[in-house]
Coordinates of C-alpha atoms in Angstrom, one line a residue:
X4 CA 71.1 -47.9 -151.0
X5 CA 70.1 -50.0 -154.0
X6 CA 69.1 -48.2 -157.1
X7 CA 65.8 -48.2 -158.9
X8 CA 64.3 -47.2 -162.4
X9 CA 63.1 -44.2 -160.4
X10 CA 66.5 -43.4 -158.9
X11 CA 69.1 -44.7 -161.3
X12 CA 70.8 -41.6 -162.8
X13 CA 71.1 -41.9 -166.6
X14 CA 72.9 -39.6 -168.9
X15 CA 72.7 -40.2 -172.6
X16 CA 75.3 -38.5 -174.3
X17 CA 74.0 -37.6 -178.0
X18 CA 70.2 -36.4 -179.1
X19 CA 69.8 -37.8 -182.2
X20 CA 67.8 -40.7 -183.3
X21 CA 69.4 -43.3 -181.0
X22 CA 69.7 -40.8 -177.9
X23 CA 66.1 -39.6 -178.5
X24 CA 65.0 -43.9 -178.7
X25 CA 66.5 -44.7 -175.7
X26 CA 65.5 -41.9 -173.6
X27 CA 62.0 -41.9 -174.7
X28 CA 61.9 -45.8 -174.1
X29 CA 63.4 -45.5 -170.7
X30 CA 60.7 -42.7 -169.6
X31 CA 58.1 -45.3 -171.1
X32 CA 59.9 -48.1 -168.7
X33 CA 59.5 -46.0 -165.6
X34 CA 62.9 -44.5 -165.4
X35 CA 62.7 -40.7 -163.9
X36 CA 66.8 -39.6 -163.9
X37 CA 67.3 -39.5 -167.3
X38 CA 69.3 -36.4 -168.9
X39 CA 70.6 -35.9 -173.0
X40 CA 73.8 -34.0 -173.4
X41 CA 73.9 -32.7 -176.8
X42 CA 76.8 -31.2 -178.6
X43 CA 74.7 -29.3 -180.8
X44 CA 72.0 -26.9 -180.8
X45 CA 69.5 -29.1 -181.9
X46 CA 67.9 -32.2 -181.8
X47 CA 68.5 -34.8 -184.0
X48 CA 71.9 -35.5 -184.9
X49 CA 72.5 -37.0 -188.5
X50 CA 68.5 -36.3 -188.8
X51 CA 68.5 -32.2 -189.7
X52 CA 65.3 -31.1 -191.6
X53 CA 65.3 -27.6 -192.3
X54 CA 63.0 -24.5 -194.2
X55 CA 64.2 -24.3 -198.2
X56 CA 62.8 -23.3 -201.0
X57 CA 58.7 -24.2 -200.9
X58 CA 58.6 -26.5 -198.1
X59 CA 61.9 -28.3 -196.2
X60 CA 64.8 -30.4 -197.4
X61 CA 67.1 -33.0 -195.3
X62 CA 70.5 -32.3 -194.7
X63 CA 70.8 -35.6 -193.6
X64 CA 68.6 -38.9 -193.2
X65 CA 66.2 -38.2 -196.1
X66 CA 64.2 -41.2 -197.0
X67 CA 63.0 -44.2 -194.9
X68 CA 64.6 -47.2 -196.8
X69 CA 61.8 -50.3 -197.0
X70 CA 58.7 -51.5 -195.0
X71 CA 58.5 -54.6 -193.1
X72 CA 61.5 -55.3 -190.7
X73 CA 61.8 -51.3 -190.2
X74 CA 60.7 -49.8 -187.2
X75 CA 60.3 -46.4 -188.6
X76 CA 57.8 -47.5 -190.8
X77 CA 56.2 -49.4 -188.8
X78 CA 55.9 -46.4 -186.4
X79 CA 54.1 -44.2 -188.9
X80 CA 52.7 -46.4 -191.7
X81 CA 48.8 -45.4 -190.9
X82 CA 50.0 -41.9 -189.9
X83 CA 50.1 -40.6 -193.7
X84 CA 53.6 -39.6 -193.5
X85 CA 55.6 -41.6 -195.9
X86 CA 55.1 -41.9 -199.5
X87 CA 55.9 -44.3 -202.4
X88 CA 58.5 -42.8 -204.4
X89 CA 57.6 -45.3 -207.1
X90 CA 59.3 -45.3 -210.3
X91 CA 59.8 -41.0 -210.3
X92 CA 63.6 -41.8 -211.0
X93 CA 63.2 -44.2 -214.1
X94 CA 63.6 -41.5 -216.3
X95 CA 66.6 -40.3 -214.8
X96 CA 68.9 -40.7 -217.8
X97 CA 72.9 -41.7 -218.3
X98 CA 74.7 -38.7 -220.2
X99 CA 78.5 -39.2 -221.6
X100 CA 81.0 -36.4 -220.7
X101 CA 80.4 -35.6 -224.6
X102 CA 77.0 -34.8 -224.0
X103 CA 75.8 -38.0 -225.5
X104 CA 72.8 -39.5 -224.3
X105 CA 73.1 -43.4 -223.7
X106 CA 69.7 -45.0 -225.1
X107 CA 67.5 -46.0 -222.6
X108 CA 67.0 -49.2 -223.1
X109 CA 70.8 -50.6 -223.1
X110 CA 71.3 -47.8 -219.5
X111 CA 68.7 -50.0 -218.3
X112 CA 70.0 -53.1 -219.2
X113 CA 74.0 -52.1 -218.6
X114 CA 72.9 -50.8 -214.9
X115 CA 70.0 -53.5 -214.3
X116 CA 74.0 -55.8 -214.9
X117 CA 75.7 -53.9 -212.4
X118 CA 72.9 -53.9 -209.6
X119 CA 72.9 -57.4 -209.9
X120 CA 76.4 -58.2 -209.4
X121 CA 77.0 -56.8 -206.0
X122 CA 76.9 -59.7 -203.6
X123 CA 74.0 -60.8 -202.5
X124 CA 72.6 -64.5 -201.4
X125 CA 73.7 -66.7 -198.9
X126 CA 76.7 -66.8 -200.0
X127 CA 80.2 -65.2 -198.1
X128 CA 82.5 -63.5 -200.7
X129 CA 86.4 -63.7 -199.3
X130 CA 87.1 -59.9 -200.0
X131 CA 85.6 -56.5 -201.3
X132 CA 82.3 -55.0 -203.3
X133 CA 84.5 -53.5 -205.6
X134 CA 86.5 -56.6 -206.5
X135 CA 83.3 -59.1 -206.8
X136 CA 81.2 -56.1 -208.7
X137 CA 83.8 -56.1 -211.7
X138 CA 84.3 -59.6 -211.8
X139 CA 80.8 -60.6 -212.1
X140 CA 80.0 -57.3 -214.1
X141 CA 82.3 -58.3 -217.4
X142 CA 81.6 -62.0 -216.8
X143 CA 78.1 -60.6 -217.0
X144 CA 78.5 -58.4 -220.3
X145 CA 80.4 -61.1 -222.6
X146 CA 77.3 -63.5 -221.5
X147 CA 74.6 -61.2 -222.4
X148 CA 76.1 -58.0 -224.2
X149 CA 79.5 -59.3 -225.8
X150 CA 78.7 -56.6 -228.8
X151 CA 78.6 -53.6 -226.8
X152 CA 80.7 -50.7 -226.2
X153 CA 83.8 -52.0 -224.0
X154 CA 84.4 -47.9 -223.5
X155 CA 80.5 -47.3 -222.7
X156 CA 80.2 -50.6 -220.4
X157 CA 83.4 -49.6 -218.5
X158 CA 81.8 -45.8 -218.3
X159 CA 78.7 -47.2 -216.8
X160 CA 80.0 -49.7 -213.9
X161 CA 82.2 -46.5 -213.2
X162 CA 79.1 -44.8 -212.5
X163 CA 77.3 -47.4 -210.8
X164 CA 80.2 -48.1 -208.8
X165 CA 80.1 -44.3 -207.7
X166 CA 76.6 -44.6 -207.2
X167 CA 77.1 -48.0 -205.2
X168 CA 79.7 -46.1 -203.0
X169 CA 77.3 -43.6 -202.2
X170 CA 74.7 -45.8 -201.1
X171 CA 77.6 -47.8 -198.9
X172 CA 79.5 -44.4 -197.6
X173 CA 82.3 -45.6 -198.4
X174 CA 85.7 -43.6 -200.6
X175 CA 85.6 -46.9 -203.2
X176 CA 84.0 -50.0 -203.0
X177 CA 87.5 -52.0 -202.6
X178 CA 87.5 -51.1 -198.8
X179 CA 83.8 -52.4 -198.3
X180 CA 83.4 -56.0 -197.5
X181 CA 82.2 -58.9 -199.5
X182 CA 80.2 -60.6 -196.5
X183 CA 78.4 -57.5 -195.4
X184 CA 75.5 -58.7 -196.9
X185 CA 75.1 -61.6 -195.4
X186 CA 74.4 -59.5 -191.7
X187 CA 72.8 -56.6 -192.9
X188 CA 68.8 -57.1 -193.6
X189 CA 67.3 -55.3 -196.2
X190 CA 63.6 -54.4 -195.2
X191 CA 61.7 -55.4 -198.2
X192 CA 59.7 -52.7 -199.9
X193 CA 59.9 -49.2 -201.4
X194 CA 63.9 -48.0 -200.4
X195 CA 62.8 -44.5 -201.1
X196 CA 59.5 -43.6 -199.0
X197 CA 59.3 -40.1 -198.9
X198 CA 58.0 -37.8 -196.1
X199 CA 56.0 -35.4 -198.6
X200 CA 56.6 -32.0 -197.5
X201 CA 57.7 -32.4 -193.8
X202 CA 61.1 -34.2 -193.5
X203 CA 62.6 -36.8 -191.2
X204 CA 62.3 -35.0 -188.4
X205 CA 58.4 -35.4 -187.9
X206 CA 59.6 -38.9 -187.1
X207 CA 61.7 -38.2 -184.3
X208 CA 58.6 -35.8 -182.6
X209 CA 56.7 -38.7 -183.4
X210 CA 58.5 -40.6 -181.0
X211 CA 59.3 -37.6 -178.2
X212 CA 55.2 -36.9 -178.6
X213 CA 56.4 -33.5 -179.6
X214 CA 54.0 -30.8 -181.5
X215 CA 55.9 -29.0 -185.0
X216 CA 57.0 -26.6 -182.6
X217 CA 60.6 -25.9 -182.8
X218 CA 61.0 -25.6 -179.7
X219 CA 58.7 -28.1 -178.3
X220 CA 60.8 -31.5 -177.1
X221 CA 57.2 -33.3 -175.9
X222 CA 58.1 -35.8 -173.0
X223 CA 61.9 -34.7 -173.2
X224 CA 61.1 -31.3 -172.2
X225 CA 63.9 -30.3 -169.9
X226 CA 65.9 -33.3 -170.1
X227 CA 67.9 -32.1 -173.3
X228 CA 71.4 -29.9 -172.9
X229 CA 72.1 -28.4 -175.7
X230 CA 75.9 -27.3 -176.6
X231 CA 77.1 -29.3 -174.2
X232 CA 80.0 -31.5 -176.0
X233 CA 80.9 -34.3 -173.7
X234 CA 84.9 -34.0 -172.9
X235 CA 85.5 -36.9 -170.9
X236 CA 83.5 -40.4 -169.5
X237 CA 85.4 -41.2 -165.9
X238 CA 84.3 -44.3 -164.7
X239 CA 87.1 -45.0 -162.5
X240 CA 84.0 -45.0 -159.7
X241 CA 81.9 -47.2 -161.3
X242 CA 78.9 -46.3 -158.8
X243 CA 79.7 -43.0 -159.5
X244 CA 80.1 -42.0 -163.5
X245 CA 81.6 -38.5 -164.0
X246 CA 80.2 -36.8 -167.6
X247 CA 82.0 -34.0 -168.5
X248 CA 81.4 -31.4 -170.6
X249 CA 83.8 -28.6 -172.4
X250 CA 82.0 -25.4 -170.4
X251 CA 83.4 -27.0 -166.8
X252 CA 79.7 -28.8 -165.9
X253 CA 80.2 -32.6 -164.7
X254 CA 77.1 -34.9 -164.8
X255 CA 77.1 -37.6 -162.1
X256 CA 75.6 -40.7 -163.6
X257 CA 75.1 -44.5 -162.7
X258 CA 74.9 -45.6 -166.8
X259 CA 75.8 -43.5 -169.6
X260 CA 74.5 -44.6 -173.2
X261 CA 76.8 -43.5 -175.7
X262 CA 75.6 -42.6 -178.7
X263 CA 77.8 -40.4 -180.9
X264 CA 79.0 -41.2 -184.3
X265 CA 81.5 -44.1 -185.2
X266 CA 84.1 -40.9 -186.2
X267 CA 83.3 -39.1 -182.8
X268 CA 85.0 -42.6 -181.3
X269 CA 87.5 -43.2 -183.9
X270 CA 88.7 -39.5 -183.3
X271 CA 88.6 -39.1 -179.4
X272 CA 87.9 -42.6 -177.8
X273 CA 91.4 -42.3 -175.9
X274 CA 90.7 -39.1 -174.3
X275 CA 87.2 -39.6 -174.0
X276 CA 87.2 -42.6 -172.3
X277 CA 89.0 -43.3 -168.5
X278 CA 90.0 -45.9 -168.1
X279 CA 90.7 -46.7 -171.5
X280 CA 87.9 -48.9 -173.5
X281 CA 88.6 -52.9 -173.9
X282 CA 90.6 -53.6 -176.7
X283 CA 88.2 -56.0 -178.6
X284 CA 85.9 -52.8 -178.4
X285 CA 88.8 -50.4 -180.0
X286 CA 89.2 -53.1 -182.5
X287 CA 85.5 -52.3 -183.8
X288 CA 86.0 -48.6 -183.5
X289 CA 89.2 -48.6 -185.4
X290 CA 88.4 -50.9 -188.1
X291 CA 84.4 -49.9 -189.1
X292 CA 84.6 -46.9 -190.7
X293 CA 82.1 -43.5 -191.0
X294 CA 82.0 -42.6 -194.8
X295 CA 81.5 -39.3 -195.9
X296 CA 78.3 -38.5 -198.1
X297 CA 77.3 -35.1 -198.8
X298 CA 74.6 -33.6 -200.9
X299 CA 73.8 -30.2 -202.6
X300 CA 70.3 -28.8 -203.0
X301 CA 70.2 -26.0 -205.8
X302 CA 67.0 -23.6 -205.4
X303 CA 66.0 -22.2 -209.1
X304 CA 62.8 -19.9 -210.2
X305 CA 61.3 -23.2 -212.6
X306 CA 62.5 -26.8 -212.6
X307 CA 65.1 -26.2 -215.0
X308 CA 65.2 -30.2 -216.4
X309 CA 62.6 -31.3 -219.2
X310 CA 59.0 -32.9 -217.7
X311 CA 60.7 -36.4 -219.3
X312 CA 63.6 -36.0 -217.0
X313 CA 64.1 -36.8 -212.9
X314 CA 67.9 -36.4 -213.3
X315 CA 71.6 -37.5 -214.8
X316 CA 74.0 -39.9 -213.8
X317 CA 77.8 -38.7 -215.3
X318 CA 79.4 -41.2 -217.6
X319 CA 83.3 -39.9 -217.8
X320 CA 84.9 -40.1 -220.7
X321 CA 88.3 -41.8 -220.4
X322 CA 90.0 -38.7 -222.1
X323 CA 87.6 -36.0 -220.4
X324 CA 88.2 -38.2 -217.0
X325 CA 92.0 -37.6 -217.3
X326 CA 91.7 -33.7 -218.0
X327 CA 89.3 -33.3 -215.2
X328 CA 91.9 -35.4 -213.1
X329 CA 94.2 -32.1 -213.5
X330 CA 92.1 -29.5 -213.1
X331 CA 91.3 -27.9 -209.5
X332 CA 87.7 -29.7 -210.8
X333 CA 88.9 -33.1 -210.1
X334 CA 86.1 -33.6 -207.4
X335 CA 83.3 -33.6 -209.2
X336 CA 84.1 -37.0 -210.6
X337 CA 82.9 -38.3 -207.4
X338 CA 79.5 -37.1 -208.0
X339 CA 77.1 -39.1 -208.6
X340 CA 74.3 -38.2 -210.4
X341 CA 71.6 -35.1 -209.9
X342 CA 67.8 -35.1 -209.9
X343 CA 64.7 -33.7 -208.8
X344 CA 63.4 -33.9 -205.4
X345 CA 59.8 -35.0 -204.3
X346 CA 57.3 -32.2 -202.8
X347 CA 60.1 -29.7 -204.2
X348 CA 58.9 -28.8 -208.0
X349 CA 62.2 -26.0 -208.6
X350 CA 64.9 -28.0 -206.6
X351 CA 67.5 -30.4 -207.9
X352 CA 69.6 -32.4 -205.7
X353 CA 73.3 -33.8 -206.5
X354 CA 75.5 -36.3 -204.4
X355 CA 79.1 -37.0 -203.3
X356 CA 81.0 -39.4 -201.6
X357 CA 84.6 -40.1 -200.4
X358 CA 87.4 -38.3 -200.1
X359 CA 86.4 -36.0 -203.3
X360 CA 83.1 -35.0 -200.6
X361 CA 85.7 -33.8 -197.9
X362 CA 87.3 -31.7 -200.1
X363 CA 84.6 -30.4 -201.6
X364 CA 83.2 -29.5 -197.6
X365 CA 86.9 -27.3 -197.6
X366 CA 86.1 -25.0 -201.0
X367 CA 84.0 -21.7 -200.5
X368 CA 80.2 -21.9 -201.4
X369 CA 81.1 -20.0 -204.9
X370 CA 83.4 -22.3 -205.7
X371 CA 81.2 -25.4 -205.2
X372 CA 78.5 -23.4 -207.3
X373 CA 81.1 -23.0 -210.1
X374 CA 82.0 -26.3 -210.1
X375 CA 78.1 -27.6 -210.4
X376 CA 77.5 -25.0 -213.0
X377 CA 80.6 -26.1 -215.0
X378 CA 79.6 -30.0 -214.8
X379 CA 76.0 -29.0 -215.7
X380 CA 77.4 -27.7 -219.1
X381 CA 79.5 -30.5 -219.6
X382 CA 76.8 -32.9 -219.8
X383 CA 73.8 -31.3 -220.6
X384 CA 72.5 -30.5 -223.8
X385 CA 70.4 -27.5 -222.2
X386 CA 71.0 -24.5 -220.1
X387 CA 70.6 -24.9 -216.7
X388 CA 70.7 -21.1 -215.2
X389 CA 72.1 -20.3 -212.4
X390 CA 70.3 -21.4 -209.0
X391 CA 68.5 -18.5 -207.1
X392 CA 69.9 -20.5 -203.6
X393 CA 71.9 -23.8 -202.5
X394 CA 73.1 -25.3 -199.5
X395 CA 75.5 -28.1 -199.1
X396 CA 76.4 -30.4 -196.4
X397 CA 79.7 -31.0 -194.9
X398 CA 79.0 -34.0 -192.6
X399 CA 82.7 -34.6 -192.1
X400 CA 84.0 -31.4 -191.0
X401 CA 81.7 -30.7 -188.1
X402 CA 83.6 -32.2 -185.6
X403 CA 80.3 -33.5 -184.0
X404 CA 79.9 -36.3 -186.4
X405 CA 83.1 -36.4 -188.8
X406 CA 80.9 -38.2 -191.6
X407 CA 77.4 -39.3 -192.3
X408 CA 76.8 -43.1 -191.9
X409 CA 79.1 -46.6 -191.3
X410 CA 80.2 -49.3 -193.2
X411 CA 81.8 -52.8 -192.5
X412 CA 85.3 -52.9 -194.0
X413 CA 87.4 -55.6 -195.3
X414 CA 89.6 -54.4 -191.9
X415 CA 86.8 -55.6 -190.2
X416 CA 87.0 -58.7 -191.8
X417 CA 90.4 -59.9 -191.3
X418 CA 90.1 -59.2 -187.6
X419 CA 86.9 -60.6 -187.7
X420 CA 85.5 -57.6 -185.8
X421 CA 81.7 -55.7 -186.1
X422 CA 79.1 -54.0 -184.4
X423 CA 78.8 -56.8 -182.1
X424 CA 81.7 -55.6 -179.9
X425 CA 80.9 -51.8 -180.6
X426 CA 77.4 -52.4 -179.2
X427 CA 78.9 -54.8 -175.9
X428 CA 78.6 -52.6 -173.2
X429 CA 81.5 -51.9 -170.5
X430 CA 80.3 -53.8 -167.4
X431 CA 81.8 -53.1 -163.7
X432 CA 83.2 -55.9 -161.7
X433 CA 80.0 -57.1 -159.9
X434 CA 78.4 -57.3 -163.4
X435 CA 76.6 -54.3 -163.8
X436 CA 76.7 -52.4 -167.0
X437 CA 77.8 -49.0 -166.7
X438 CA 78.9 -48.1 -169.9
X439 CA 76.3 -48.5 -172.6
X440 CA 76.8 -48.0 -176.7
X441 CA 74.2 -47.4 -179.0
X442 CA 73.8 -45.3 -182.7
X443 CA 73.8 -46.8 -185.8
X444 CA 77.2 -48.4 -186.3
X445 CA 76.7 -50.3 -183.4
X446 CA 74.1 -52.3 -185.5
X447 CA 74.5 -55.8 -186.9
X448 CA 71.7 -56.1 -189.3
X449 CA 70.7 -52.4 -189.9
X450 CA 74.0 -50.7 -189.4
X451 CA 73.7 -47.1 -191.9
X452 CA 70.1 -46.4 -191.2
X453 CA 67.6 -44.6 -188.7
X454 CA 65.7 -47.5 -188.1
X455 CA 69.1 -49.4 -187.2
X456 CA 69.8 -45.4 -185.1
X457 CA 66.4 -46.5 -183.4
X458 CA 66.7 -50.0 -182.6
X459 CA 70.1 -49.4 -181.2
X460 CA 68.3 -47.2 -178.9
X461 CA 65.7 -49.1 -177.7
X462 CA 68.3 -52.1 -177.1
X463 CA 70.2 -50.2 -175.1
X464 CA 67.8 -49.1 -173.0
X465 CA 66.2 -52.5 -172.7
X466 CA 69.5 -53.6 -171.6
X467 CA 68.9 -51.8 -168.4
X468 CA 65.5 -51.9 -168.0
X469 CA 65.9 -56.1 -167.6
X470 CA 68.9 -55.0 -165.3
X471 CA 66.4 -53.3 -163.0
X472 CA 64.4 -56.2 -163.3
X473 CA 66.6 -58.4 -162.5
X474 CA 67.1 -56.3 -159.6
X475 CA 63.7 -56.2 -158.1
X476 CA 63.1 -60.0 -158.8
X477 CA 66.7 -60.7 -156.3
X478 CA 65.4 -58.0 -153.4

């Protein structure tokens, strides 16, 4: 018997935003046999809003990054969700590890410098971020600045390269490559629209037409299994997919979309896979890679920063830098600055990237407090008390994602491999895709990003939808 939308058996392995887009799209399309296998107890994946403080913070995705091109905006943009950030973080100031404050207008001017010198243009740069970025940066500073500060100058584009590699994911900007941004698309507008005091996740009941229920999964009601971690995809039958799970229950299926993070498939694509995947498609999984980016939120009774202040970014020293180099500190050079949070008056929010963020996710919650307390007294020039509450993240340990969000490598480059083969699906021998990948490494132009999360999703499930097309137009 031939298959239809209303009898082909769909399993979508992952609910975050990609699972949740191409479910929700395929219910749109007609299809009735779709199912979400969830690893988790939740929805959402790398999206996780959650109660703190007066309102909710995200764990994870926190801002929607630009307006036209993105999907998520254009999704809510008359729905009153999002907010301008505006220019809240242009008084976040640039503090040496001596407590010194750099004077506004040469921070300005020393980081306005080192924004401009990652690569950008039409232009392909043979090699990394990191090696274009401090060419350009000094060839930049003798040309306009040739009096200042070699010390301070060689602080900042430190910092900025910390902050740079927090915005990529990646552990330094030498591993990131130098033609990325000639694929990925930068949707023009406001990078930092905020969704005032209700989180990321209103989006994604936005798009299941779910109420603020917790519990409530709108049209997926029924369709999600939670704590079911997918152990193995079998599709030595390829009319006949075998999903299993870890607690002994085996989904039948006649597509799966995959949709778990670039580390889930760098970490157990050769178990998790029979037969094995194509090798142009292990190519893209080995050589992409998931960074790690984690952030603290610190809970006080007042906002303990001055009204004239949104934050710090930490200029090191070169002498300080070496001391905290051999101190059981040395992690907290990776952070990258701290500030205030939007629709959270006593919060303040820090970041970390890289390998310094993974081992931070392996100290106790005391010592990650006395580490933040410690760098707040290095910098600052007034108390900051000790916070009432915090959380942290640890993106990389929870074996359900191992990291937060992908970047294209220099690897990548030399073997001239990308998204494009990560999101090829696995087709059986009469030409029928089986095997489906979506999530937001598998994106060419928005790879990093919930919109590029949601687009993956939707082109997946596209994909089959013109398969079933195809289908009825043949019968």
């Amino acid at each position: 018997m031939s298959k239809s939308r209303e009898t082909a058996r769909i399993v979508v392995v992952g609910a975050g935003a990609s699972g949740i887009a191409a479910a929700t799209r395929l219910l749109e399309k007609g299809f009735n046999n779709v199912q979400i296998v969830e690893a988790e107890s939740r929805i959402g994946g790398r999206v996780h809003t959650i109660p703190f403080s007066d309102n909710v913070v995200d764990l994870g995705a926190q801002w929607c990054h630009g307006e036209k091109g993105n999907v998520v905006y254009e999704l809510v943009k008359d729905l009153h969700l999002l907010e301008r950030t505006g220019d809240l973080y242009s008084t976040v100031r640039c503090v040496r590890s001596n407590k010194e404050e750099v004077p506004q207008e040469l921070a300005i001017t020393l980081r306005g410098i080192a924004s401009t010198s990652v690569p950008d243009g039409p232009s392909p740069y043979e090699g990394s971020v990191g090696d274009y970025l401090t060419q350009k940066y000094w060839k930049e500073i003798d040309t306009q600045l040739p009096s200042v500060d070699r010390a301070l100058a060689n602080e900042m584009l430190e910092s900025c390269k910390r902050s740079e590699s927090s915005l990529e994911g990646s552990d330094n900007l030498l591993e990131v490559s130098g033609r990325g941004h000639l694929e990925f698309a930068e949707s023009d507008g406001d990078q930092l629209l905020n969704w005032r005091d209700q989180g990321f996740e209103r989006f994604l009941r936005l798009l299941m037409s779910a109420s603020d229920q917790t519990d409530d999964l709108g049209v997926l009601k029924g369709r999600v299994n939670f704590q079911k971690r997918v152990t193995e995809i079998n599709s030595d039958c390829p009319s006949n997919l075998k999903v299993r799970c870890s607690d002994g229950v085996t989904l039948n299926a006649d597509h799966v979309i995959c949709t778990v993070s670039l580390g889930v498939l760098q970490e157990q694509h050769e178990t998790l896979f029979v037969p094995a995947l194509p090798s142009a498609k292990v190519n893209a999984i080995k050589s992409l890679k998931l960074g790690t980016v984690d952030k603290f939120y610190l809970e006080f009774a007042s906002q303990p920063f001055p009204s004239d202040c949104a934050g710090f970014y930490c200029l090191w020293m070169e002498q300080d830098l070496q001391e905290l180099r051999s101190s059981e500190l040395f992690w907290l050079e990776s952070i990258s600055g701290c500030h205030r949070v939007t629709y959270q008056p006593r919060l303040l929010e820090a970041w970390i990237a890289g390998e310094h963020a993974r081992h931070m996710e392996t100290l106790t919650e005391e010592k990650v407090l006395e580490g933040l307390n410690w760098l707040f007294r290095k910098f600052l020039s007034f108390d900051v008390p000790q916070p009432k509450r915090s959380v942290r993240t640890q993106w990389h340990s929870n074996p359900n994602f191992r990291g937060s969000y992908s970047f294209r490598t220099t690897r990548a480059d030399e073997l001239n491999t990308g998204p494009w083969e990560l999101q090829t699906p696995v087709m059986c021998d009469n030409g029928h895709p089986i095997l489906l990948f979506a999530g937001e490494a598998s994106s060419k132009t928005h790879y990093s990003t919930v919109h590029g999360a949601v687009e993956a999703g939707w082109r997946e499930a596209e994909r089959l939808n013109d398969f079933y097309q195809d289908i009825s137009h043949t019968q």
